[in-house]
mmCIF file of C-alpha atoms and ligand atoms in Angstrom:
data_model
loop_
_atom_site.group_PDB
_atom_site.id
_atom_site.type_symbol
_atom_site.label_atom_id
_atom_site.label_comp_id
_atom_site.label_asym_id
_atom_site.label_seq_id
_atom_site.Cartn_x
_atom_site.Cartn_y
_atom_site.Cartn_z
ATOM 1 C CA MET A 31 0.820 -4.467 34.289
ATOM 2 C CA LYS A 32 2.982 -6.996 32.336
ATOM 3 C CA ASN A 33 1.345 -8.148 29.102
ATOM 4 C CA LEU A 34 2.551 -11.591 28.348
ATOM 5 C CA LEU A 35 1.916 -11.156 24.725
ATOM 6 C CA ASP A 36 4.406 -8.262 24.640
ATOM 7 C CA LEU A 37 7.376 -10.476 25.535
ATOM 8 C CA THR A 38 9.736 -11.622 23.194
ATOM 9 C CA ILE A 39 10.920 -15.342 23.485
ATOM 10 C CA GLU A 40 13.897 -14.199 25.445
ATOM 11 C CA GLU A 41 11.799 -12.115 27.857
ATOM 12 C CA MET A 42 9.244 -15.255 28.327
ATOM 13 C CA LYS A 43 12.173 -17.451 29.164
ATOM 14 C CA GLN A 44 13.223 -14.965 31.702
ATOM 15 C CA PHE A 45 9.786 -14.804 33.075
ATOM 16 C CA ALA A 46 9.820 -18.596 33.348
ATOM 17 C CA VAL A 47 13.051 -18.298 35.359
ATOM 18 C CA GLU A 48 11.480 -15.902 37.678
ATOM 19 C CA LEU A 49 8.720 -18.302 38.348
ATOM 20 C CA GLY A 50 11.531 -20.769 39.544
ATOM 21 C CA GLU A 51 11.282 -22.798 36.221
ATOM 22 C CA LYS A 52 13.593 -23.819 33.326
ATOM 23 C CA PRO A 53 13.799 -21.389 30.515
ATOM 24 C CA PHE A 54 12.509 -23.735 27.965
ATOM 25 C CA ARG A 55 9.085 -23.553 29.802
ATOM 26 C CA GLY A 56 9.026 -20.011 28.792
ATOM 27 C CA ARG A 57 9.222 -21.165 25.130
ATOM 28 C CA GLN A 58 6.268 -23.540 25.851
ATOM 29 C CA ILE A 59 4.157 -20.745 27.193
ATOM 30 C CA PHE A 60 5.019 -18.470 24.308
ATOM 31 C CA THR A 61 3.863 -21.256 21.884
ATOM 32 C CA TRP A 62 0.596 -21.837 23.623
ATOM 33 C CA LEU A 63 -0.226 -18.215 23.911
ATOM 34 C CA HIS A 64 0.521 -17.453 20.262
ATOM 35 C CA ARG A 65 -1.825 -20.202 19.314
ATOM 36 C CA GLY A 66 -4.530 -18.208 21.035
ATOM 37 C CA VAL A 67 -4.656 -20.334 24.228
ATOM 38 C CA ARG A 68 -5.172 -18.291 27.180
ATOM 39 C CA ASP A 69 -6.465 -20.727 29.884
ATOM 40 C CA PHE A 70 -3.177 -21.927 31.602
ATOM 41 C CA ARG A 71 -5.015 -25.134 32.562
ATOM 42 C CA GLU A 72 -5.220 -26.084 28.707
ATOM 43 C CA MET A 73 -1.301 -25.862 28.512
ATOM 44 C CA THR A 74 -0.919 -29.642 28.772
ATOM 45 C CA ASP A 75 2.812 -29.987 28.319
ATOM 46 C CA LEU A 76 3.542 -27.641 31.396
ATOM 47 C CA SER A 77 3.554 -29.467 34.844
ATOM 48 C CA LEU A 78 0.400 -29.209 36.908
ATOM 49 C CA PRO A 79 2.223 -26.970 39.616
ATOM 50 C CA LEU A 80 3.372 -24.572 36.967
ATOM 51 C CA ARG A 81 -0.124 -24.298 35.304
ATOM 52 C CA ASP A 82 -1.545 -23.650 38.705
ATOM 53 C CA LYS A 83 1.025 -21.067 39.588
ATOM 54 C CA LEU A 84 0.272 -19.133 36.475
ATOM 55 C CA THR A 85 -3.466 -19.505 36.849
ATOM 56 C CA LYS A 86 -3.159 -18.089 40.255
ATOM 57 C CA GLY A 87 -0.681 -15.174 39.164
ATOM 58 C CA PHE A 88 -3.136 -14.415 36.558
ATOM 59 C CA ALA A 89 -6.012 -14.256 39.022
ATOM 60 C CA ARG A 90 -4.014 -11.954 41.261
ATOM 61 C CA GLY A 91 -3.387 -9.482 38.442
ATOM 62 C CA ASP A 92 0.370 -10.158 38.355
ATOM 63 C CA PHE A 93 0.274 -10.209 34.337
ATOM 64 C CA ARG A 94 -2.279 -10.064 31.765
ATOM 65 C CA ILE A 95 -2.688 -11.633 28.371
ATOM 66 C CA GLY A 96 -3.244 -9.550 25.128
ATOM 67 C CA GLY A 97 -5.707 -6.954 26.049
ATOM 68 C CA CYS A 98 -8.023 -6.898 23.038
ATOM 69 C CA ARG A 99 -11.628 -8.102 23.548
ATOM 70 C CA VAL A 100 -13.995 -8.339 20.951
ATOM 71 C CA ALA A 101 -16.665 -5.801 21.595
ATOM 72 C CA GLY A 102 -18.513 -6.031 18.145
ATOM 73 C CA VAL A 103 -18.352 -7.687 14.852
ATOM 74 C CA GLN A 104 -19.892 -6.722 11.747
ATOM 75 C CA GLU A 105 -20.107 -8.810 8.603
ATOM 76 C CA ASP A 106 -20.367 -7.792 4.971
ATOM 77 C CA SER A 107 -22.508 -10.509 3.670
ATOM 78 C CA ARG A 108 -21.307 -10.049 0.090
ATOM 79 C CA ASP A 109 -17.605 -10.684 0.342
ATOM 80 C CA LYS A 110 -17.461 -12.119 3.831
ATOM 81 C CA THR A 111 -15.350 -9.241 5.186
ATOM 82 C CA ARG A 112 -15.675 -8.613 8.861
ATOM 83 C CA LYS A 113 -15.001 -5.628 11.001
ATOM 84 C CA PHE A 114 -13.957 -6.513 14.431
ATOM 85 C CA LEU A 115 -14.288 -3.680 17.117
ATOM 86 C CA PHE A 116 -11.750 -4.459 19.978
ATOM 87 C CA ARG A 117 -11.905 -2.875 23.491
ATOM 88 C CA VAL A 118 -8.232 -2.513 24.428
ATOM 89 C CA GLY A 119 -6.700 -1.379 27.762
ATOM 90 C CA GLY A 120 -6.378 -2.916 31.143
ATOM 91 C CA ALA A 121 -9.620 -4.899 30.402
ATOM 92 C CA ASP A 122 -8.987 -8.612 29.971
ATOM 93 C CA GLU A 123 -11.521 -11.248 29.455
ATOM 94 C CA GLU A 124 -11.931 -11.934 33.204
ATOM 95 C CA ARG A 125 -11.888 -8.460 34.318
ATOM 96 C CA GLU A 126 -14.735 -6.163 32.909
ATOM 97 C CA ASP A 127 -14.147 -3.149 34.830
ATOM 98 C CA ASN A 128 -11.217 -1.113 34.014
ATOM 99 C CA GLY A 129 -12.121 1.027 31.277
ATOM 100 C CA GLY A 130 -10.199 0.804 27.991
ATOM 101 C CA ASP A 131 -10.448 2.144 24.604
ATOM 102 C CA PHE A 132 -11.443 0.831 21.125
ATOM 103 C CA VAL A 133 -9.690 0.096 17.929
ATOM 104 C CA GLU A 134 -10.823 -1.921 14.786
ATOM 105 C CA ALA A 135 -9.398 -4.640 12.654
ATOM 106 C CA VAL A 136 -10.732 -5.875 9.245
ATOM 107 C CA PHE A 137 -10.737 -9.459 8.194
ATOM 108 C CA MET A 138 -10.709 -9.985 4.414
ATOM 109 C CA LYS A 139 -10.863 -13.115 2.372
ATOM 110 C CA TYR A 140 -8.560 -12.946 -0.977
ATOM 111 C CA ARG A 141 -7.856 -15.790 -3.381
ATOM 112 C CA TYR A 142 -4.424 -16.190 -1.999
ATOM 113 C CA GLY A 143 -5.350 -16.218 1.645
ATOM 114 C CA ASN A 144 -6.907 -14.426 4.535
ATOM 115 C CA THR A 145 -5.802 -11.000 5.743
ATOM 116 C CA LEU A 146 -6.316 -9.033 8.688
ATOM 117 C CA CYS A 147 -5.874 -5.443 8.748
ATOM 118 C CA VAL A 148 -4.429 -4.330 12.012
ATOM 119 C CA SER A 149 -4.572 -1.097 13.882
ATOM 120 C CA SER A 150 -1.287 0.290 15.271
ATOM 121 C CA GLN A 151 -2.517 3.352 17.367
ATOM 122 C CA ILE A 152 -5.647 4.362 19.151
ATOM 123 C CA GLY A 153 -6.362 7.483 17.163
ATOM 124 C CA CYS A 154 -3.887 9.031 14.760
ATOM 125 C CA ARG A 155 -1.839 12.052 14.739
ATOM 126 C CA MET A 156 -1.263 12.582 11.095
ATOM 127 C CA GLY A 157 -4.462 14.460 10.307
ATOM 128 C CA CYS A 158 -5.149 13.302 6.571
ATOM 129 C CA ARG A 159 -8.215 15.333 5.597
ATOM 130 C CA PHE A 160 -10.073 12.357 4.043
ATOM 131 C CA CYS A 161 -9.491 9.783 6.677
ATOM 132 C CA ALA A 162 -11.721 8.788 9.604
ATOM 133 C CA GLY A 163 -8.702 7.534 11.625
ATOM 134 C CA ALA A 164 -7.754 11.116 12.610
ATOM 135 C CA LEU A 165 -11.245 12.343 13.532
ATOM 136 C CA GLY A 166 -11.203 11.293 17.219
ATOM 137 C CA GLY A 167 -7.724 12.655 17.772
ATOM 138 C CA PHE A 168 -4.623 10.581 19.093
ATOM 139 C CA VAL A 169 -4.965 8.674 22.216
ATOM 140 C CA ARG A 170 -1.931 6.308 22.422
ATOM 141 C CA ASN A 171 0.205 3.797 20.726
ATOM 142 C CA LEU A 172 -0.588 0.025 20.869
ATOM 143 C CA SER A 173 1.895 -2.268 22.059
ATOM 144 C CA PRO A 174 3.323 -5.285 20.263
ATOM 145 C CA GLY A 175 1.012 -7.745 22.196
ATOM 146 C CA GLU A 176 -2.069 -5.575 21.506
ATOM 147 C CA MET A 177 -1.397 -5.749 17.884
ATOM 148 C CA LEU A 178 -0.823 -9.357 18.071
ATOM 149 C CA ASP A 179 -3.936 -9.769 20.112
ATOM 150 C CA GLN A 180 -5.916 -8.346 17.235
ATOM 151 C CA VAL A 181 -4.820 -11.226 15.242
ATOM 152 C CA LEU A 182 -5.355 -13.847 17.892
ATOM 153 C CA ALA A 183 -8.685 -12.554 19.019
ATOM 154 C CA ALA A 184 -10.121 -12.418 15.564
ATOM 155 C CA GLU A 185 -8.819 -15.986 15.013
ATOM 156 C CA ARG A 186 -10.494 -17.220 18.148
ATOM 157 C CA TYR A 187 -13.798 -15.685 17.016
ATOM 158 C CA LEU A 188 -13.560 -17.093 13.591
ATOM 159 C CA ARG A 189 -12.672 -20.470 15.043
ATOM 160 C CA GLU A 190 -15.551 -20.516 17.301
ATOM 161 C CA LYS A 191 -17.723 -19.831 14.429
ATOM 162 C CA GLY A 192 -16.513 -22.877 12.886
ATOM 163 C CA GLU A 193 -14.264 -21.066 10.226
ATOM 164 C CA ALA A 194 -11.554 -23.334 9.519
ATOM 165 C CA ASP A 195 -8.086 -24.109 11.211
ATOM 166 C CA GLU A 196 -5.826 -22.270 13.331
ATOM 167 C CA LYS A 197 -3.827 -20.748 10.540
ATOM 168 C CA ILE A 198 -6.777 -18.857 9.290
ATOM 169 C CA ILE A 199 -5.088 -15.478 9.221
ATOM 170 C CA ASN A 200 -2.012 -15.954 7.076
ATOM 171 C CA HIS A 201 -1.448 -12.349 5.891
ATOM 172 C CA VAL A 202 -1.263 -9.124 8.093
ATOM 173 C CA VAL A 203 -1.413 -5.703 6.887
ATOM 174 C CA VAL A 204 -0.601 -2.828 9.279
ATOM 175 C CA MET A 205 -3.180 -0.311 7.615
ATOM 176 C CA GLY A 206 -5.846 0.071 10.225
ATOM 177 C CA MET A 207 -6.099 2.925 12.402
ATOM 178 C CA GLY A 208 -2.976 4.912 13.068
ATOM 179 C CA GLU A 209 0.351 5.680 11.550
ATOM 180 C CA PRO A 210 2.690 2.576 11.999
ATOM 181 C CA PHE A 211 5.965 4.545 11.641
ATOM 182 C CA ASP A 212 4.762 6.850 14.504
ATOM 183 C CA ASN A 213 4.942 3.809 16.555
ATOM 184 C CA TYR A 214 7.960 2.197 14.920
ATOM 185 C CA ASP A 215 9.436 0.153 17.711
ATOM 186 C CA ASN A 216 6.259 -1.436 18.660
ATOM 187 C CA VAL A 217 5.230 -2.295 15.302
ATOM 188 C CA ALA A 218 8.627 -3.631 14.618
ATOM 189 C CA GLY A 219 8.314 -5.777 17.872
ATOM 190 C CA PHE A 220 4.855 -6.961 16.562
ATOM 191 C CA LEU A 221 6.300 -7.988 13.314
ATOM 192 C CA ARG A 222 9.064 -10.129 15.074
ATOM 193 C CA LEU A 223 6.591 -11.679 17.213
ATOM 194 C CA LEU A 224 4.359 -12.753 14.256
ATOM 195 C CA HIS A 225 7.546 -14.212 12.649
ATOM 196 C CA HIS A 226 8.872 -16.113 15.366
ATOM 197 C CA GLU A 227 8.946 -19.791 14.605
ATOM 198 C CA ALA A 228 7.728 -20.685 18.182
ATOM 199 C CA GLY A 229 4.795 -18.605 17.538
ATOM 200 C CA LYS A 230 2.762 -17.958 14.449
ATOM 201 C CA ASN A 231 5.808 -18.319 12.161
ATOM 202 C CA MET A 232 4.415 -16.031 9.748
ATOM 203 C CA SER A 233 6.578 -15.161 6.704
ATOM 204 C CA TYR A 234 7.745 -11.702 6.484
ATOM 205 C CA ARG A 235 6.592 -11.686 2.941
ATOM 206 C CA ASN A 236 3.032 -12.000 4.074
ATOM 207 C CA MET A 237 3.247 -8.729 5.908
ATOM 208 C CA THR A 238 2.751 -5.329 4.732
ATOM 209 C CA VAL A 239 3.268 -1.938 6.458
ATOM 210 C CA SER A 240 1.806 1.299 5.253
ATOM 211 C CA THR A 241 2.973 4.624 5.830
ATOM 212 C CA SER A 242 1.776 8.237 5.162
ATOM 213 C CA GLY A 243 5.395 9.033 4.531
ATOM 214 C CA ILE A 244 7.600 9.323 7.668
ATOM 215 C CA ILE A 245 10.855 9.394 5.705
ATOM 216 C CA PRO A 246 13.476 8.341 8.519
ATOM 217 C CA MET A 247 11.520 5.350 9.242
ATOM 218 C CA ILE A 248 11.471 4.332 5.644
ATOM 219 C CA TYR A 249 15.285 4.124 5.806
ATOM 220 C CA ARG A 250 15.112 2.414 9.086
ATOM 221 C CA PHE A 251 12.400 -0.079 7.850
ATOM 222 C CA ALA A 252 14.587 -1.088 4.929
ATOM 223 C CA GLU A 253 17.462 -1.973 7.134
ATOM 224 C CA ASP A 254 15.499 -3.674 9.654
ATOM 225 C CA PHE A 255 12.806 -5.562 7.579
ATOM 226 C CA PRO A 256 13.971 -5.959 3.905
ATOM 227 C CA GLN A 257 11.410 -8.887 3.471
ATOM 228 C CA VAL A 258 8.337 -7.076 4.755
ATOM 229 C CA ASN A 259 6.287 -5.261 2.075
ATOM 230 C CA LEU A 260 6.142 -1.544 2.152
ATOM 231 C CA ALA A 261 3.238 0.587 0.943
ATOM 232 C CA ILE A 262 3.289 4.442 0.936
ATOM 233 C CA SER A 263 0.373 6.485 0.736
ATOM 234 C CA LEU A 264 0.919 9.126 -1.876
ATOM 235 C CA HIS A 265 -2.548 10.515 -3.027
ATOM 236 C CA CYS A 266 -0.977 13.462 -4.949
ATOM 237 C CA LEU A 267 2.142 14.238 -6.862
ATOM 238 C CA THR A 268 2.457 17.965 -6.222
ATOM 239 C CA ASP A 269 3.592 19.304 -2.747
ATOM 240 C CA GLU A 270 0.978 21.948 -2.857
ATOM 241 C CA GLY A 271 -1.849 19.404 -3.375
ATOM 242 C CA ARG A 272 -0.386 16.766 -1.156
ATOM 243 C CA SER A 273 0.249 19.254 1.749
ATOM 244 C CA ALA A 274 -3.418 20.405 1.278
ATOM 245 C CA ILE A 275 -4.826 16.759 2.084
ATOM 246 C CA MET A 276 -1.810 15.197 4.043
ATOM 247 C CA PRO A 277 -0.133 17.634 6.587
ATOM 248 C CA VAL A 278 2.768 15.009 6.808
ATOM 249 C CA ASN A 279 3.988 16.468 3.537
ATOM 250 C CA ARG A 280 4.961 19.757 4.947
ATOM 251 C CA ARG A 281 7.505 17.962 7.110
ATOM 252 C CA TYR A 282 8.389 15.257 4.546
ATOM 253 C CA PRO A 283 8.051 16.719 0.960
ATOM 254 C CA LEU A 284 7.422 14.755 -2.054
ATOM 255 C CA ASP A 285 10.871 14.753 -3.528
ATOM 256 C CA GLU A 286 12.527 13.526 -0.401
ATOM 257 C CA LEU A 287 9.772 10.945 -0.020
ATOM 258 C CA LEU A 288 10.343 9.559 -3.636
ATOM 259 C CA GLU A 289 14.194 9.645 -3.075
ATOM 260 C CA ALA A 290 13.626 7.349 0.050
ATOM 261 C CA ALA A 291 11.342 5.198 -2.032
ATOM 262 C CA HIS A 292 13.974 4.898 -4.658
ATOM 263 C CA ARG A 293 16.684 4.083 -2.061
ATOM 264 C CA TYR A 294 14.241 1.549 -0.439
ATOM 265 C CA THR A 295 13.986 -0.417 -3.861
ATOM 266 C CA ASP A 296 17.584 -0.091 -4.542
ATOM 267 C CA LYS A 297 18.512 -1.718 -1.109
ATOM 268 C CA THR A 298 15.636 -4.379 -0.842
ATOM 269 C CA HIS A 299 14.953 -5.004 -4.597
ATOM 270 C CA ARG A 300 11.394 -5.127 -3.553
ATOM 271 C CA ARG A 301 8.464 -3.481 -5.264
ATOM 272 C CA ILE A 302 6.887 -0.639 -3.495
ATOM 273 C CA THR A 303 3.124 -0.369 -3.528
ATOM 274 C CA PHE A 304 1.913 3.317 -3.797
ATOM 275 C CA GLU A 305 -1.525 3.945 -2.480
ATOM 276 C CA TYR A 306 -3.528 6.512 -4.293
ATOM 277 C CA THR A 307 -6.964 7.324 -3.068
ATOM 278 C CA LEU A 308 -8.981 8.888 -5.797
ATOM 279 C CA ILE A 309 -10.818 11.893 -4.634
ATOM 280 C CA ARG A 310 -13.467 13.425 -6.876
ATOM 281 C CA GLY A 311 -12.187 16.745 -8.231
ATOM 282 C CA GLU A 312 -9.055 16.772 -6.102
ATOM 283 C CA ASN A 313 -6.490 14.292 -7.514
ATOM 284 C CA ASP A 314 -8.198 12.440 -10.227
ATOM 285 C CA THR A 315 -7.590 14.494 -13.561
ATOM 286 C CA ALA A 316 -5.744 13.389 -16.687
ATOM 287 C CA GLU A 317 -3.052 15.877 -15.570
ATOM 288 C CA ASP A 318 -2.731 13.824 -11.992
ATOM 289 C CA ALA A 319 -2.364 10.707 -13.925
ATOM 290 C CA ALA A 320 0.369 12.226 -16.174
ATOM 291 C CA LEU A 321 2.247 13.335 -13.255
ATOM 292 C CA ILE A 322 2.342 9.981 -11.775
ATOM 293 C CA GLY A 323 3.701 8.624 -15.003
ATOM 294 C CA LYS A 324 6.338 11.435 -14.945
ATOM 295 C CA LYS A 325 7.440 11.115 -11.238
ATOM 296 C CA LEU A 326 7.304 7.298 -10.826
ATOM 297 C CA GLY A 327 8.635 6.314 -14.117
ATOM 298 C CA GLY A 328 11.602 3.838 -13.801
ATOM 299 C CA MET A 329 10.860 2.965 -10.001
ATOM 300 C CA LEU A 330 10.144 -0.654 -9.003
ATOM 301 C CA CYS A 331 6.591 -0.004 -7.912
ATOM 302 C CA HIS A 332 2.979 -0.555 -8.359
ATOM 303 C CA VAL A 333 0.159 1.933 -7.884
ATOM 304 C CA ASN A 334 -2.986 0.762 -5.953
ATOM 305 C CA LEU A 335 -5.868 3.003 -6.751
ATOM 306 C CA ILE A 336 -8.602 3.311 -4.209
ATOM 307 C CA PRO A 337 -11.746 4.996 -4.970
ATOM 308 C CA LEU A 338 -12.212 7.210 -1.841
ATOM 309 C CA ASN A 339 -14.473 5.630 0.632
ATOM 310 C CA ARG A 340 -16.953 8.206 1.991
ATOM 311 C CA VAL A 341 -16.343 9.435 5.565
ATOM 312 C CA GLU A 342 -19.291 11.728 6.223
ATOM 313 C CA GLU A 343 -17.571 14.365 8.238
ATOM 314 C CA THR A 344 -14.644 15.058 5.593
ATOM 315 C CA GLY A 345 -16.860 16.429 2.819
ATOM 316 C CA TYR A 346 -14.893 14.443 0.156
ATOM 317 C CA ASP A 347 -16.479 12.310 -2.528
ATOM 318 C CA GLY A 348 -14.587 9.331 -4.330
ATOM 319 C CA SER A 349 -14.126 9.180 -8.052
ATOM 320 C CA THR A 350 -16.627 7.195 -10.039
ATOM 321 C CA ARG A 351 -15.610 3.716 -11.083
ATOM 322 C CA LYS A 352 -15.415 4.842 -14.647
ATOM 323 C CA ARG A 353 -12.940 7.607 -13.787
ATOM 324 C CA ALA A 354 -10.847 5.283 -11.624
ATOM 325 C CA GLU A 355 -10.546 2.918 -14.541
ATOM 326 C CA GLU A 356 -9.486 5.773 -17.073
ATOM 327 C CA PHE A 357 -6.931 6.970 -14.514
ATOM 328 C CA ALA A 358 -5.626 3.422 -14.126
ATOM 329 C CA ALA A 359 -5.359 3.133 -17.990
ATOM 330 C CA ALA A 360 -3.556 6.328 -18.286
ATOM 331 C CA ILE A 361 -0.957 5.308 -15.600
ATOM 332 C CA GLU A 362 -0.356 1.951 -17.193
ATOM 333 C CA SER A 363 -0.004 3.390 -20.642
ATOM 334 C CA ALA A 364 3.011 5.569 -18.981
ATOM 335 C CA GLY A 365 4.357 2.190 -18.040
ATOM 336 C CA ILE A 366 3.461 2.107 -14.258
ATOM 337 C CA PRO A 367 1.600 -1.049 -13.227
ATOM 338 C CA ALA A 368 -1.627 -0.113 -11.642
ATOM 339 C CA THR A 369 -4.642 -1.610 -10.238
ATOM 340 C CA VAL A 370 -7.990 -0.434 -8.799
ATOM 341 C CA ARG A 371 -8.490 -2.001 -5.418
ATOM 342 C CA ARG A 372 -11.516 -4.246 -5.057
ATOM 343 C CA GLU A 373 -13.442 -2.600 -2.410
ATOM 344 C CA LEU A 374 -14.026 -4.844 0.348
ATOM 345 C CA GLY A 375 -16.078 -4.017 3.561
ATOM 346 C CA GLY A 376 -17.479 -0.899 2.244
ATOM 347 C CA LYS A 377 -20.969 -1.737 3.468
ATOM 348 C CA ILE A 378 -19.786 -1.878 7.031
ATOM 349 C CA ASP A 379 -17.474 1.125 7.056
ATOM 350 C CA GLY A 380 -14.576 -1.363 7.270
ATOM 351 C CA ALA A 381 -12.933 -0.050 4.054
ATOM 352 C CA CYS A 382 -9.753 1.979 4.061
ATOM 353 C CA GLY A 383 -9.950 5.282 5.957
ATOM 354 C CA GLN A 384 -13.324 4.427 7.439
ATOM 355 C CA LEU A 385 -12.001 2.952 10.759
ATOM 356 C CA ARG A 386 -12.350 5.193 13.563
ATOM 357 C CA ARG A 387 -11.972 5.276 17.206
ATOM 358 C CA ILE A 388 -15.725 5.839 18.264
ATOM 359 C CA SER A 389 -17.087 3.323 16.036
ATOM 360 C CA SER A 390 -19.989 2.994 13.897
ATOM 361 C CA CYS A 391 -19.888 -0.618 14.911
ATOM 362 C CA PRO A 392 -22.514 -1.538 17.454
ATOM 363 C CA THR A 393 -21.636 -3.483 20.350
ATOM 364 C CA GLY A 394 -22.629 -6.929 19.851
ATOM 365 C CA THR A 395 -22.548 -9.141 16.829
ATOM 366 C CA ASP A 396 -24.118 -7.858 13.691
ATOM 367 C CA SER A 397 -24.527 -9.205 10.147
ATOM 368 C CA LEU A 398 -25.740 -6.915 7.481
HETATM 369 N N1 SAH T 674 -1.348 5.535 8.342
HETATM 370 C C1 SAH T 674 -1.147 4.685 7.275
HETATM 371 C C2 SAH T 674 -2.043 3.404 7.321
HETATM 372 C C3 SAH T 674 -3.430 3.643 7.518
HETATM 373 S S1 SAH T 674 -4.567 4.126 6.320
HETATM 374 C C4 SAH T 674 -1.062 5.265 6.033
HETATM 375 O O1 SAH T 674 -1.505 6.403 5.820
HETATM 376 O O2 SAH T 674 -0.645 4.663 4.996
HETATM 377 C C5 SAH T 674 -4.467 2.980 5.039
HETATM 378 C C6 SAH T 674 -4.701 3.419 3.634
HETATM 379 O O3 SAH T 674 -6.046 4.093 3.466
HETATM 380 C C7 SAH T 674 -3.807 4.652 3.359
HETATM 381 O O4 SAH T 674 -3.239 4.607 2.048
HETATM 382 C C8 SAH T 674 -4.962 5.800 3.481
HETATM 383 O O5 SAH T 674 -4.506 7.096 2.941
HETATM 384 C C9 SAH T 674 -6.163 5.192 2.813
HETATM 385 N N2 SAH T 674 -7.277 6.065 3.239
HETATM 386 C C10 SAH T 674 -7.474 6.883 4.154
HETATM 387 N N3 SAH T 674 -8.809 7.384 4.229
HETATM 388 C C11 SAH T 674 -9.234 6.886 3.027
HETATM 389 C C12 SAH T 674 -10.723 6.827 2.437
HETATM 390 N N4 SAH T 674 -11.654 7.514 3.188
HETATM 391 N N5 SAH T 674 -11.008 6.261 1.469
HETATM 392 C C13 SAH T 674 -10.038 5.264 0.862
HETATM 393 N N6 SAH T 674 -8.756 5.220 1.343
HETATM 394 C C14 SAH T 674 -8.472 5.884 2.543
#
């Protein structure tokens, strides 16, 4: 069934024309939907007959809107991080019955604004050994509108809780469940929807996409979205070690990945973020730190160190805070800017790598 949130502005204009309306009506509908309004009767600048036509079309099941329904919310009371569990699929708010699957998104408050970490797939194919995203296997790609609806549904929930204005989410990171570059076209469509001036009008600079290292898509991304931030999950600077924890490295080895990263910065003049999850005894030694200095020296980059968040099934443990800080200091002394990421949402399994398909998030709203 057609999902109206998947449509570009041109497609929405076409949709209006198919309803016997002028194209500009499509733009108006686009704007309302992207503001989070989904009751056509509230779209007050549309004619009454058009509102009626849309309401009836929706009731008949001619089209649907969004497809993400809040199925559970957990709040980390310390830092106000919230994890949303969304039911996605054919199920719309008014239609309870037709199944669906689950993804998660995490809302985080930072000094510079509010960020939503969005999922790009249901499940994941990459199989990183330390990550919960891969545990339930891969189900399917999310569409642009299903990614956008994570933002809209989270905002609606927060607004209903009385948490500020419409622009409450002003940064988006595609770092939730899934590998965005394994679903490139839909992620690209999502970024364009977010950016559209008739919609959320979000600056590309407020968006970040994180990849485990699918090299051909890094080249494509540099062409298509030179203003969107790119993060690459590195985690180890030897092929042997990286392949052991990230199977993607066997297909796209380290030197080629770093070459792509260099080309990316040459082309975009934008600083790359390398994510490096510190796993106790695996990749957190002084030699590992030295290798980072050696391999990344001279690149326009920044290393974001994430102490591993524990995922029960994987058997890995995070480095201690002390080790993480020593590691950061060693990298910095080699001239590479590094930060140890503030852990948000650890208490609710909402931290990096803890998002999973079969969620730990109970149905219903929960505050810890
Ligand atoms: N597939 C993309 C985006 C999703 S993961 C990617 O790999 O970049 C977002 C980040 O969390 C990645 O850097 C990932 O490696 C990291 N991550 C995965 N599991 C983790 C865990 N258990 N603890 C800390 N970070 C983890």
